[in-house]
Tab-separated table of C-alpha atoms in Angstrom:
chain	number	residue	atom	x	y	z
A	4	UNK	CA	-0.178	-0.088	0.106
A	5	UNK	CA	1.463	3.490	-0.948
A	6	UNK	CA	2.381	5.642	1.879
A	7	UNK	CA	-0.088	8.301	3.076
A	8	UNK	CA	1.129	11.686	0.945
A	9	UNK	CA	1.551	15.054	2.810
A	10	UNK	CA	1.862	18.116	-0.341
A	11	UNK	CA	4.469	20.373	-0.553
A	12	UNK	CA	3.713	23.692	0.345
A	13	UNK	CA	4.263	26.743	-1.409
A	14	UNK	CA	5.362	29.588	0.480
A	15	UNK	CA	2.646	32.617	1.553
A	16	UNK	CA	3.085	35.584	-0.827
A	17	UNK	CA	1.886	37.328	2.440
A	18	UNK	CA	2.209	37.090	6.169
A	19	UNK	CA	0.417	39.001	8.740
A	20	UNK	CA	3.583	37.459	10.378
A	21	UNK	CA	2.842	34.138	9.516
A	22	UNK	CA	0.832	33.038	12.423
A	23	UNK	CA	3.434	35.328	14.258
A	24	UNK	CA	6.604	34.010	12.225
A	25	UNK	CA	8.260	32.674	16.034
A	26	UNK	CA	5.805	29.533	15.723
A	27	UNK	CA	9.373	28.998	13.767
A	28	UNK	CA	11.595	28.981	16.321
A	29	UNK	CA	13.612	26.995	18.065
A	30	UNK	CA	13.590	27.930	21.816
A	31	UNK	CA	16.432	26.405	23.774
A	32	UNK	CA	15.478	25.016	27.467
A	33	UNK	CA	14.904	28.323	30.470
A	34	UNK	CA	14.749	28.086	34.011
A	35	UNK	CA	12.404	26.711	36.109
A	36	UNK	CA	10.763	29.732	37.248
A	37	UNK	CA	11.017	31.603	34.722
A	38	UNK	CA	9.077	29.009	32.410
A	39	UNK	CA	5.991	28.705	35.372
A	40	UNK	CA	5.795	32.726	34.660
A	41	UNK	CA	5.608	32.501	31.387
A	42	UNK	CA	2.849	29.414	31.096
A	43	UNK	CA	0.942	31.809	33.290
A	44	UNK	CA	0.763	34.680	30.590
A	45	UNK	CA	-1.997	34.244	28.107
A	46	UNK	CA	-1.357	32.743	24.300
A	47	UNK	CA	-3.066	36.106	22.705
A	48	UNK	CA	-1.312	38.155	25.476
A	49	UNK	CA	2.203	36.321	24.060
A	50	UNK	CA	1.903	37.109	20.725
A	51	UNK	CA	0.949	39.993	21.089
A	52	UNK	CA	4.047	40.432	22.626
A	53	UNK	CA	5.888	38.772	20.378
A	54	UNK	CA	4.765	40.442	17.532
A	55	UNK	CA	5.557	43.801	19.550
A	56	UNK	CA	8.990	42.890	20.149
A	57	UNK	CA	9.909	41.546	16.745
A	58	UNK	CA	8.975	45.028	15.466
A	59	UNK	CA	10.336	46.542	17.658
A	60	UNK	CA	13.846	44.564	16.289
A	61	UNK	CA	13.257	45.578	13.096
A	62	UNK	CA	12.834	49.551	14.009
A	63	UNK	CA	15.632	49.260	14.755
A	64	UNK	CA	17.750	46.595	13.139
A	65	UNK	CA	20.156	48.988	11.876
A	66	UNK	CA	21.897	49.419	15.315
A	67	UNK	CA	21.648	45.540	15.383
A	68	UNK	CA	24.926	43.503	14.855
A	69	UNK	CA	25.670	40.246	12.684
A	70	UNK	CA	26.075	36.489	13.967
A	71	UNK	CA	29.471	36.155	14.776
A	72	UNK	CA	29.171	31.817	14.302
A	73	UNK	CA	26.303	29.496	13.323
A	74	UNK	CA	25.640	26.057	14.453
A	75	UNK	CA	24.715	24.748	11.459
A	76	UNK	CA	23.341	20.321	12.051
A	77	UNK	CA	22.955	18.141	12.403
A	78	UNK	CA	19.963	17.704	12.571
A	79	UNK	CA	19.509	15.172	16.332
A	80	UNK	CA	23.449	15.789	16.068
A	81	UNK	CA	23.983	17.692	19.056
A	82	UNK	CA	22.705	21.357	18.219
A	83	UNK	CA	20.356	21.816	21.426
A	84	UNK	CA	23.078	20.769	23.663
A	85	UNK	CA	25.988	22.789	22.164
A	86	UNK	CA	23.622	25.820	22.074
A	87	UNK	CA	22.952	25.406	25.074
A	88	UNK	CA	27.082	25.345	26.947
A	89	UNK	CA	27.490	28.537	24.720
A	90	UNK	CA	25.014	31.045	25.435
A	91	UNK	CA	25.754	29.721	29.054
A	92	UNK	CA	29.403	31.275	28.306
A	93	UNK	CA	30.028	35.128	30.252
A	94	UNK	CA	31.196	35.947	26.075
A	95	UNK	CA	28.447	35.067	25.125
A	96	UNK	CA	25.597	36.819	23.876
A	97	UNK	CA	22.631	35.620	24.090
A	98	UNK	CA	19.913	36.740	20.802
A	99	UNK	CA	17.484	39.248	20.972
A	100	UNK	CA	15.143	39.091	22.733
A	101	UNK	CA	16.645	37.662	25.572
A	102	UNK	CA	13.627	36.183	27.695
A	103	UNK	CA	12.751	34.765	25.001
A	104	UNK	CA	15.825	32.374	24.730
A	105	UNK	CA	15.493	31.671	21.132
A	106	UNK	CA	18.043	29.197	19.286
A	107	UNK	CA	17.694	30.272	15.973
A	108	UNK	CA	15.132	31.797	13.258
A	109	UNK	CA	15.750	30.249	10.438
A	110	UNK	CA	16.102	32.369	8.387
A	111	UNK	CA	18.599	31.221	5.711
A	112	UNK	CA	16.260	27.409	5.205
A	113	UNK	CA	13.271	28.602	5.970
A	114	UNK	CA	12.241	32.913	6.697
A	115	UNK	CA	15.538	34.002	3.611
A	116	UNK	CA	12.407	36.038	1.541
A	117	UNK	CA	11.830	38.057	5.016
A	118	UNK	CA	15.227	39.804	4.973
A	119	UNK	CA	18.147	40.944	6.378
A	120	UNK	CA	16.525	43.947	8.565
A	121	UNK	CA	14.743	40.796	9.859
A	122	UNK	CA	17.229	38.835	10.598
A	123	UNK	CA	19.162	41.315	12.140
A	124	UNK	CA	16.222	41.927	15.166
A	125	UNK	CA	16.940	38.416	15.830
A	126	UNK	CA	20.539	39.287	17.283
A	127	UNK	CA	21.755	42.818	19.785
A	128	UNK	CA	22.622	45.216	19.461
A	129	UNK	CA	26.003	46.796	19.544
A	130	UNK	CA	25.566	48.927	22.016
A	131	UNK	CA	24.377	46.593	24.010
A	132	UNK	CA	27.280	44.423	23.211
A	133	UNK	CA	29.902	47.295	23.885
A	134	UNK	CA	28.854	47.884	27.307
A	135	UNK	CA	29.758	43.817	27.899
A	136	UNK	CA	32.810	44.850	26.273
A	137	UNK	CA	33.218	47.976	28.718
A	138	UNK	CA	32.223	45.702	31.705
A	139	UNK	CA	34.426	42.644	30.806
A	140	UNK	CA	37.487	43.230	28.171
A	141	UNK	CA	35.646	41.336	25.568
A	142	UNK	CA	33.506	42.003	23.491
A	143	UNK	CA	30.558	39.344	23.687
A	144	UNK	CA	29.937	37.164	20.629
A	145	UNK	CA	26.415	36.245	19.054
A	146	UNK	CA	25.286	33.653	16.841
A	147	UNK	CA	22.841	30.778	15.965
A	148	UNK	CA	21.719	27.095	16.347
A	149	UNK	CA	19.262	25.530	12.722
A	150	UNK	CA	20.366	22.264	12.356
A	151	UNK	CA	18.718	22.791	9.114
A	152	UNK	CA	21.593	24.760	8.248
A	153	UNK	CA	23.724	21.676	7.144
A	154	UNK	CA	21.247	20.129	5.014
A	155	UNK	CA	18.823	23.056	3.009
A	156	UNK	CA	20.843	23.331	-0.430
A	157	UNK	CA	20.694	27.451	-0.545
A	158	UNK	CA	22.389	28.067	2.744
A	159	UNK	CA	25.892	27.990	2.326
A	160	UNK	CA	25.567	30.686	-0.756
A	161	UNK	CA	23.118	32.804	1.104
A	162	UNK	CA	25.118	32.347	4.713
A	163	UNK	CA	27.995	33.977	2.365
A	164	UNK	CA	26.802	36.519	0.971
A	165	UNK	CA	24.978	37.539	4.550
A	166	UNK	CA	28.105	36.638	7.286
A	167	UNK	CA	31.078	36.062	4.988
A	168	UNK	CA	32.763	35.684	8.305
A	169	UNK	CA	31.051	33.780	10.099
A	170	UNK	CA	32.730	30.472	12.325
A	171	UNK	CA	30.553	27.669	11.578
A	172	UNK	CA	29.691	24.272	13.778
A	173	UNK	CA	28.949	20.927	12.179
A	174	UNK	CA	28.483	17.943	14.318
A	175	UNK	CA	28.110	14.819	13.208
A	176	UNK	CA	26.299	11.906	14.414
A	177	UNK	CA	26.389	8.445	13.157
A	178	UNK	CA	24.023	8.342	10.664
A	179	UNK	CA	22.404	5.346	10.997
A	180	UNK	CA	21.731	5.921	14.775
A	181	UNK	CA	20.831	9.790	13.552
A	182	UNK	CA	18.191	8.507	11.309
A	183	UNK	CA	16.814	7.141	13.422
A	184	UNK	CA	16.381	9.309	16.494
A	185	UNK	CA	14.864	11.874	14.351
A	186	UNK	CA	12.060	9.730	12.960
A	187	UNK	CA	11.174	9.403	16.760
A	188	UNK	CA	11.438	12.354	16.957
A	189	UNK	CA	9.179	13.196	14.097
A	190	UNK	CA	6.574	10.731	15.035
A	191	UNK	CA	6.933	12.636	18.600
A	192	UNK	CA	5.745	15.836	16.897
A	193	UNK	CA	3.089	14.680	15.095
A	194	UNK	CA	5.095	15.072	11.441
A	195	UNK	CA	5.566	11.431	10.299
A	196	UNK	CA	2.472	9.587	9.498
A	197	UNK	CA	3.505	6.152	8.837
A	198	UNK	CA	4.453	3.474	11.314
A	199	UNK	CA	7.359	2.272	11.496
A	200	UNK	CA	11.010	3.790	10.858
A	201	UNK	CA	11.299	1.647	7.928
A	202	UNK	CA	8.536	2.590	5.525
A	203	UNK	CA	9.417	6.436	6.409
A	204	UNK	CA	13.665	5.094	5.290
A	205	UNK	CA	11.636	3.142	2.373
A	206	UNK	CA	9.516	6.228	1.793
A	207	UNK	CA	11.916	8.734	1.397
A	208	UNK	CA	13.078	8.301	-1.896
A	209	UNK	CA	9.681	9.464	-3.802
A	210	UNK	CA	9.139	11.886	-1.400
A	211	UNK	CA	12.281	13.804	-1.576
A	212	UNK	CA	11.709	13.331	-5.589
A	213	UNK	CA	12.713	16.322	-7.052
A	214	UNK	CA	12.626	18.395	-4.439
A	215	UNK	CA	16.193	19.859	-3.702
A	216	UNK	CA	16.341	20.305	-7.549
A	217	UNK	CA	11.800	22.451	-7.153
A	218	UNK	CA	13.863	24.447	-4.412
A	219	UNK	CA	17.340	25.299	-6.580
A	220	UNK	CA	15.020	26.811	-9.093
A	221	UNK	CA	12.660	28.339	-7.297
A	222	UNK	CA	14.325	29.630	-3.668
A	223	UNK	CA	10.637	31.066	-2.049
A	224	UNK	CA	9.384	27.089	-3.064
A	225	UNK	CA	9.717	25.296	1.320
A	226	UNK	CA	9.775	21.618	0.700
A	227	UNK	CA	7.418	19.892	3.845
A	228	UNK	CA	9.356	16.734	2.870
A	229	UNK	CA	12.507	17.349	2.073
A	230	UNK	CA	12.992	19.462	5.879
A	231	UNK	CA	10.753	17.004	7.578
A	232	UNK	CA	11.203	14.031	5.820
A	233	UNK	CA	15.128	13.487	4.708
A	234	UNK	CA	15.874	11.191	7.629
A	235	UNK	CA	18.375	9.241	4.853
A	236	UNK	CA	19.362	12.260	3.074
A	237	UNK	CA	20.450	14.120	5.896
A	238	UNK	CA	23.580	11.307	6.813
A	239	UNK	CA	24.727	11.520	3.671
A	240	UNK	CA	26.919	14.111	5.229
A	241	UNK	CA	29.915	13.932	2.406
A	242	UNK	CA	27.378	15.442	0.156
A	243	UNK	CA	26.500	18.712	2.273
A	244	UNK	CA	29.925	18.835	4.168
A	245	UNK	CA	31.633	19.223	0.556
A	246	UNK	CA	29.480	21.943	-0.317
A	247	UNK	CA	29.800	24.410	2.475
A	248	UNK	CA	32.948	23.766	1.477
A	249	UNK	CA	33.306	24.932	-1.334
A	250	UNK	CA	32.125	28.230	0.393
A	251	UNK	CA	34.295	28.412	2.763
A	252	UNK	CA	37.723	27.387	3.724
A	253	UNK	CA	38.049	24.738	6.508
A	254	UNK	CA	39.693	26.810	8.363
A	255	UNK	CA	36.066	28.454	9.489
A	256	UNK	CA	34.467	24.962	9.657
A	257	UNK	CA	34.547	23.318	12.988
A	258	UNK	CA	33.518	18.885	12.123
A	259	UNK	CA	32.670	17.860	15.489
A	260	UNK	CA	31.097	13.922	15.798
A	261	UNK	CA	28.179	13.613	17.992
A	262	UNK	CA	30.412	10.656	19.648
A	263	UNK	CA	32.735	12.361	21.057
A	264	UNK	CA	29.700	14.609	22.647
A	265	UNK	CA	28.787	12.456	24.534
A	266	UNK	CA	31.847	10.847	25.488
A	267	UNK	CA	33.321	13.334	26.628
A	268	UNK	CA	31.585	16.727	26.807
A	269	UNK	CA	34.174	19.259	28.710
A	270	UNK	CA	36.811	18.231	26.072
A	271	UNK	CA	33.929	19.056	23.774
A	272	UNK	CA	33.139	22.005	24.659
A	273	UNK	CA	36.888	23.061	25.112
A	274	UNK	CA	37.604	22.661	22.197
A	275	UNK	CA	34.373	24.636	20.385
A	276	UNK	CA	35.674	27.488	22.533
A	277	UNK	CA	39.117	27.651	21.438
A	278	UNK	CA	37.445	27.044	17.541
A	279	UNK	CA	35.326	30.589	18.167
A	280	UNK	CA	38.320	32.367	20.230
A	281	UNK	CA	36.169	32.257	23.735
A	282	UNK	CA	38.182	32.554	26.801
A	283	UNK	CA	38.270	28.621	27.888
A	284	UNK	CA	35.798	27.918	30.935
A	285	UNK	CA	34.912	25.277	33.060
A	286	UNK	CA	30.882	25.399	33.864
A	287	UNK	CA	30.006	23.519	36.883
A	288	UNK	CA	27.632	20.779	34.455
A	289	UNK	CA	26.972	20.071	30.334
A	290	UNK	CA	23.908	18.066	30.770
A	291	UNK	CA	22.438	17.055	27.455
A	292	UNK	CA	19.473	18.432	25.969
A	293	UNK	CA	16.304	16.574	23.634
A	294	UNK	CA	17.070	12.882	24.491
A	295	UNK	CA	14.272	10.897	23.228
A	296	UNK	CA	14.372	7.578	24.524
A	297	UNK	CA	12.799	4.804	21.259
A	298	UNK	CA	12.358	1.469	21.114
A	299	UNK	CA	16.038	-0.326	20.091
A	300	UNK	CA	16.671	-0.381	16.106
A	301	UNK	CA	15.311	-3.737	14.094
A	302	UNK	CA	19.280	-6.089	13.683
A	303	UNK	CA	18.463	-6.207	10.058
A	304	UNK	CA	17.851	-2.619	10.040
A	305	UNK	CA	20.747	-1.105	10.858
A	306	UNK	CA	23.045	-3.883	8.905
A	307	UNK	CA	21.483	-2.429	5.971
A	308	UNK	CA	21.893	1.152	6.761
A	309	UNK	CA	24.968	0.513	7.960
A	310	UNK	CA	25.797	-0.720	4.473
A	311	UNK	CA	24.522	2.233	2.738
A	312	UNK	CA	26.497	4.534	4.727
A	313	UNK	CA	29.589	2.972	3.940
A	314	UNK	CA	30.575	3.908	0.564
A	315	UNK	CA	29.996	7.714	2.389
A	316	UNK	CA	31.017	7.316	5.164
A	317	UNK	CA	34.178	6.982	3.441
A	318	UNK	CA	33.930	10.103	1.167
A	319	UNK	CA	33.569	12.065	3.929
A	320	UNK	CA	36.691	10.316	5.654
A	321	UNK	CA	38.372	10.772	2.043
A	322	UNK	CA	37.411	14.936	2.896
A	323	UNK	CA	37.931	15.562	5.952
A	324	UNK	CA	41.087	13.976	6.458
A	325	UNK	CA	39.512	12.035	9.601
A	326	UNK	CA	37.863	8.838	10.390
A	327	UNK	CA	34.670	8.373	11.842
A	328	UNK	CA	33.982	5.206	13.541
A	329	UNK	CA	30.677	4.268	11.945
A	330	UNK	CA	31.023	1.765	9.902
A	331	UNK	CA	29.294	-1.396	12.393
């Protein structure tokens, strides 16, 4: 039986703040008292406040900075954890407004049509950064994190045009584990209607057929399947990393295995800080975020996917000169 299809959608030409543009923003974890206080605010009031804040940010866009770094992926690869670690660094400024705890405005993948003023509205003012620099002697860095950037075919060109000197961090996870975790995350958010992981990966080729080409041909086109149902394709890292290296020098891109993050988070955090030229600090704790319980993968499925990814992993090792212990 053919899997039910979810139609790709054209981006609306106009958007009354698109049911609050913030509906597509990813948020990071906030302290419990603050989260409790935010829950008590009625939803309509929240929408009004968010729209007002975003309008203010756009009105003052000329006074705002652009990011110094981007965490570009991968999905289910540790981006939220690293972002939460970095945003707690004394020399990293949160996005604007700080109270909202935004992780990404998804500008270079989903919201590029909104323009640079809208993008700048999410970052601190230069005056605020100058004041922080006077207090600490170091100008804070700003950044954002979107795991879709790594996979989106137009993101490298857009980033190069807007922030050509930004430092880029790519976290890569064993593609078999990444795909499986991604499936269960999509099931949990009701974005996946197929009942098994095997059904989803079998349907992927048809779901994604022609989508990359259509995105490249029409930059305003948004593909639901490309964003939400790309379980196997997102794990073909060599294609994505090569695309970024066509636009940015190797020294601008830090590629870190997710497994290093799990094995030694303190050392991984140190590596990221040094890459961003941040003073190295030792945080009191480095919790992992977005952990997702899932039943064990079928052994036959794992074996099938290990073989599927083997040639892509070999090409990635050749491209980066770094071995990845994923072929088992």
